[in-house]
């Protein structure tokens, strides 16, 4: 049973039930309504008076209600007939639509079959074309790979030749640089040796000059001390060793005995203190050897 037929049966059953219920409905028993017509303003502490409605008015009201119910029933009957008519029309339309759809479905299936066959043939043709293209592509790929390999080999050979050439150039450059550095080092060594020899010669000369100057000022210091030295016969063949410290201007800052004859040592210390300042050189190297000297004093007779 189709869904449309089920809906139609249910609709009829619903309409029948509604008509049955409407036929068994009895109008309610009229009630007496009490209203107050032209009521006067009640006086205090008096009950409100009521007027009974005329029986004729009640019957007229009942007749109006019954007429309305009959009109409603007729309208419902008309509505049900319209529904049944429309349901029949809809069923016819559905049946016609079903036939049309069935025909369209048959046409669609035929068209799909025709399309499927055409697609199968087209697919087969595409597969053949794709195989041919794949073969051509593979051949092109192999050709390109061969050309690339040949180019890569040529580039590699050129790169190796360039690398060898560059390495040779760098080797020659390094060799030349090493030779240049060797010659430069040799020249610097010879120069250093020459400078060292010259410096040694200058130092020797300078040392000789310093020694000569030291001896000179040592002799001057000895002469100054001998001038102030007071001698006695008891000092004959005696001597004393003393230490003298001098300032940069020859000022005696300290004098002390290092051992020897007592009389000679006392006389030597006294002579140095009497001198107060002793001869010193302005040459720094000479002064460095004179600022702290040890002298042996031996009185001369």
C-alpha positions as CSV (number, residue, x, y, z in Angstrom):
1,X,0.0,0.0,0.0
2,X,1.4,3.3,-1.0
3,X,2.0,6.2,1.4
4,X,-0.6,8.4,-0.5
5,X,-3.3,5.7,-0.1
6,X,-2.6,5.4,3.6
7,X,-2.8,9.1,4.0
8,X,-6.2,9.2,2.2
9,X,-7.7,6.4,4.4
10,X,-6.5,8.2,7.6
11,X,-8.0,11.5,6.3
12,X,-11.4,9.8,5.7
13,X,-11.4,8.2,9.1
14,X,-10.6,11.5,10.8
15,X,-13.5,13.3,8.9
16,X,-15.9,10.5,9.8
17,X,-15.0,10.7,13.4
18,X,-15.5,14.5,13.4
19,X,-18.9,14.2,11.8
20,X,-20.1,11.6,14.3
21,X,-19.0,13.7,17.2
22,X,-20.7,16.8,15.8
23,X,-24.1,14.9,15.3
24,X,-24.1,13.8,19.0
25,X,-23.5,17.2,20.4
26,X,-26.6,18.5,22.2
27,X,-26.9,22.2,22.9
28,X,-26.7,22.9,26.5
29,X,-29.8,23.6,28.5
30,X,-30.3,27.3,28.5
31,X,-29.8,29.1,31.8
32,X,-31.7,31.9,33.0
33,X,-29.6,35.0,32.9
34,X,-30.1,37.8,35.3
35,X,-29.2,41.3,34.3
36,X,-29.9,44.7,35.8
37,X,-31.5,47.1,33.4
38,X,-31.6,50.8,34.0
39,X,-30.4,50.2,37.5
40,X,-30.7,53.1,39.8
41,X,-27.9,54.1,42.1
42,X,-28.4,51.9,45.1
43,X,-29.1,53.5,48.4
44,X,-27.0,52.6,51.3
45,X,-27.8,49.4,53.1
46,X,-30.3,48.2,50.3
47,X,-30.0,45.0,48.1
48,X,-29.5,45.2,44.3
49,X,-32.7,44.3,42.3
50,X,-32.6,41.8,39.3
51,X,-34.8,41.6,36.2
52,X,-35.5,38.2,34.6
53,X,-34.8,37.9,30.8
54,X,-37.8,37.1,28.6
55,X,-38.2,33.5,27.5
56,X,-38.5,34.6,23.9
57,X,-35.1,36.1,24.0
58,X,-33.7,32.9,25.3
59,X,-35.2,30.9,22.5
60,X,-34.0,33.4,20.0
61,X,-30.5,33.0,21.4
62,X,-30.7,29.2,21.2
63,X,-31.9,29.4,17.5
64,X,-28.9,31.6,16.7
65,X,-26.5,29.1,18.3
66,X,-28.1,26.2,16.4
67,X,-27.9,28.1,13.1
68,X,-24.2,28.8,13.7
69,X,-23.7,25.1,14.4
70,X,-25.5,24.1,11.2
71,X,-23.5,26.6,9.2
72,X,-20.3,25.3,10.8
73,X,-21.3,21.7,9.9
74,X,-22.1,22.6,6.3
75,X,-18.8,24.4,6.0
76,X,-17.0,21.4,7.4
77,X,-18.7,19.0,5.0
78,X,-17.7,21.3,2.1
79,X,-14.1,21.4,3.4
80,X,-14.0,17.6,3.6
81,X,-15.4,17.3,0.0
82,X,-12.7,19.7,-1.1
83,X,-10.0,17.7,0.7
84,X,-11.2,14.5,-0.9
85,X,-11.3,16.1,-4.4
86,X,-7.8,17.5,-3.9
87,X,-6.6,14.2,-2.6
88,X,-7.9,12.5,-5.7
89,X,-6.3,15.1,-7.9
90,X,-3.1,14.7,-6.0
91,X,-3.2,10.9,-6.4
92,X,-3.7,11.3,-10.2
93,X,-0.8,13.8,-10.3
94,X,1.4,11.4,-8.4
95,X,0.5,8.5,-10.7
96,X,1.2,10.7,-13.7
97,X,4.5,11.9,-12.1
98,X,5.4,8.3,-11.3
99,X,4.9,7.3,-14.9
100,X,6.9,10.3,-16.1
101,X,9.7,9.5,-13.6
102,X,9.7,5.9,-14.7
103,X,10.1,6.9,-18.3
104,X,12.8,9.4,-17.4
105,X,14.6,6.7,-15.4
106,X,14.5,4.4,-18.5
107,X,15.9,7.2,-20.6
108,X,18.5,7.9,-18.0
109,X,19.6,4.3,-17.9
110,X,19.8,4.1,-21.6
111,X,21.8,7.3,-21.7
112,X,24.1,6.1,-18.9
113,X,24.7,2.9,-20.8
114,X,25.5,4.8,-24.0
115,X,27.7,7.2,-22.0
116,X,29.5,4.3,-20.2
117,X,30.3,2.6,-23.5
118,X,31.6,6.0,-24.9
119,X,33.6,6.5,-21.8
120,X,35.1,3.0,-22.0
121,X,36.1,3.6,-25.6
122,X,37.5,7.0,-24.6
123,X,39.4,5.5,-21.6
124,X,40.9,2.8,-23.8
125,X,42.0,5.4,-26.3
126,X,43.5,7.6,-23.5
127,X,45.3,4.6,-22.1
128,X,46.9,3.9,-25.5
129,X,47.8,7.5,-25.9
130,X,49.2,7.6,-22.3
131,X,51.4,4.6,-23.1
132,X,52.7,6.2,-26.2
133,X,53.4,9.4,-24.4
134,X,55.1,7.5,-21.5
135,X,57.3,5.8,-24.1
136,X,58.1,9.1,-25.7
137,X,58.7,10.8,-22.3
138,X,61.0,7.9,-21.2
139,X,63.0,8.2,-24.4
140,X,63.3,12.0,-23.9
141,X,64.2,11.5,-20.3
142,X,67.0,9.0,-21.2
143,X,68.2,11.4,-23.9
144,X,68.3,14.2,-21.4
145,X,70.0,12.1,-18.8
146,X,72.7,11.1,-21.3
147,X,73.2,14.8,-22.3
148,X,73.3,15.8,-18.6
149,X,75.8,13.1,-17.9
150,X,78.0,14.1,-20.8
151,X,77.7,17.8,-19.7
152,X,78.5,16.9,-16.1
153,X,81.5,14.9,-17.2
154,X,82.8,17.8,-19.3
155,X,82.1,20.2,-16.4
156,X,83.9,17.9,-14.0
157,X,86.9,17.6,-16.3
158,X,87.0,21.4,-16.7
159,X,86.7,21.8,-13.0
160,X,89.5,19.3,-12.3
161,X,91.7,21.1,-14.9
162,X,90.9,24.5,-13.4
163,X,91.6,23.1,-9.9
164,X,94.9,21.6,-11.0
165,X,95.9,24.8,-12.7
166,X,94.9,26.8,-9.6
167,X,96.8,24.4,-7.3
168,X,99.9,24.7,-9.5
169,X,99.6,28.5,-9.4
170,X,99.1,28.4,-5.6
171,X,102.1,26.0,-5.3
172,X,104.3,28.3,-7.3
173,X,103.0,31.3,-5.4
174,X,103.7,29.6,-2.1
175,X,107.2,28.6,-3.3
176,X,107.9,32.1,-4.4
177,X,106.5,33.5,-1.1
178,X,108.6,30.9,0.9
179,X,111.7,31.9,-1.1
180,X,111.0,35.6,-0.6
181,X,110.5,35.0,3.2
182,X,113.6,32.9,3.3
183,X,115.6,35.6,1.6
184,X,114.0,38.3,3.8
185,X,114.8,36.2,6.9
186,X,118.3,35.7,5.7
187,X,118.7,39.4,5.1
188,X,117.2,40.2,8.5
189,X,119.5,37.6,10.2
190,X,122.5,39.2,8.5
191,X,121.3,42.6,9.4
192,X,120.7,41.5,13.0
193,X,124.1,39.9,13.1
194,X,125.6,43.1,11.7
195,X,123.7,45.2,14.2
196,X,124.7,42.8,17.0
197,X,128.4,43.1,16.0
198,X,128.1,46.9,15.7
199,X,126.3,47.0,19.1
200,X,128.9,44.7,20.6
201,X,131.6,47.0,19.3
202,X,129.9,50.0,20.6
203,X,129.3,48.3,23.9
204,X,132.9,47.4,24.1
205,X,134.0,50.9,23.4
206,X,131.4,52.2,25.8
207,X,132.5,49.7,28.4
208,X,136.1,50.8,27.9
209,X,135.0,54.4,28.2
210,X,133.0,53.7,31.4
211,X,135.9,51.7,32.9
212,X,138.3,54.4,32.0
213,X,136.0,57.0,33.5
214,X,135.3,54.9,36.6
215,X,139.1,54.5,37.1
216,X,139.5,58.2,36.6
217,X,137.0,59.2,39.2
218,X,138.0,56.5,41.6
219,X,141.5,58.0,41.4
220,X,140.1,61.5,42.0
221,X,138.1,60.2,45.0
222,X,141.2,58.5,46.4
223,X,143.2,61.8,45.9
224,X,140.5,63.8,47.7
225,X,140.6,61.4,50.6
226,X,144.4,61.4,50.7
227,X,144.4,65.1,50.9
228,X,142.3,65.1,54.1
229,X,143.9,62.0,55.6
230,X,146.0,62.7,58.7
231,X,148.7,60.0,59.1
232,X,150.9,58.9,61.9
233,X,154.1,56.7,62.1
234,X,152.0,54.0,63.7
235,X,150.0,53.7,60.4
236,X,153.1,52.6,58.4
237,X,152.4,49.5,56.4
238,X,148.8,49.5,57.7
239,X,145.5,49.8,55.7
240,X,141.7,50.0,56.0
241,X,138.9,49.1,53.7
242,X,135.9,51.5,53.7
243,X,132.5,51.7,51.9
244,X,131.2,55.0,50.6
245,X,127.7,55.9,49.2
246,X,127.3,59.0,47.1
247,X,124.4,61.1,45.9
248,X,124.1,62.2,42.2
249,X,126.0,65.4,43.0
250,X,128.8,63.6,44.9
251,X,127.4,64.3,48.4
252,X,128.6,61.6,50.8
253,X,125.4,60.0,52.1
254,X,127.1,57.2,54.1
255,X,130.6,56.0,55.0
256,X,131.6,53.0,57.0
257,X,134.5,50.7,57.8
258,X,134.7,47.3,56.3
259,X,137.7,46.2,58.4
260,X,141.4,47.0,58.8
261,X,143.7,48.9,61.1
262,X,141.8,50.9,63.7
263,X,143.9,54.1,63.4
264,X,143.9,54.0,59.6
265,X,140.1,53.4,59.6
266,X,139.4,56.2,61.9
267,X,141.6,58.6,59.9
268,X,140.0,57.4,56.6
269,X,136.4,57.9,57.9
270,X,137.4,61.4,59.2
271,X,138.9,62.3,55.9
272,X,135.8,61.3,54.0
273,X,133.5,63.3,56.3
274,X,135.8,66.3,56.0
275,X,135.5,66.2,52.2
276,X,131.7,66.2,52.4
277,X,131.4,65.8,48.6
278,X,133.5,63.7,46.3
279,X,134.1,63.9,42.6
280,X,131.4,62.0,40.5
281,X,130.7,61.8,36.8
282,X,127.6,63.2,35.1
283,X,127.6,60.0,32.9
284,X,124.9,57.8,34.3
285,X,126.7,54.5,33.6
286,X,129.8,55.8,35.3
287,X,127.9,57.1,38.3
288,X,126.1,53.8,38.7
289,X,129.5,52.2,39.4
290,X,130.6,55.0,41.7
291,X,127.6,55.6,43.9
292,X,128.3,52.6,46.1
293,X,132.1,51.9,46.1
294,X,134.6,50.1,48.3
295,X,138.1,51.7,48.7
296,X,141.2,50.5,50.4
297,X,143.1,53.3,52.2
298,X,146.9,52.8,52.8
299,X,148.8,55.8,54.2
300,X,151.8,56.8,52.1
301,X,155.1,57.8,53.9
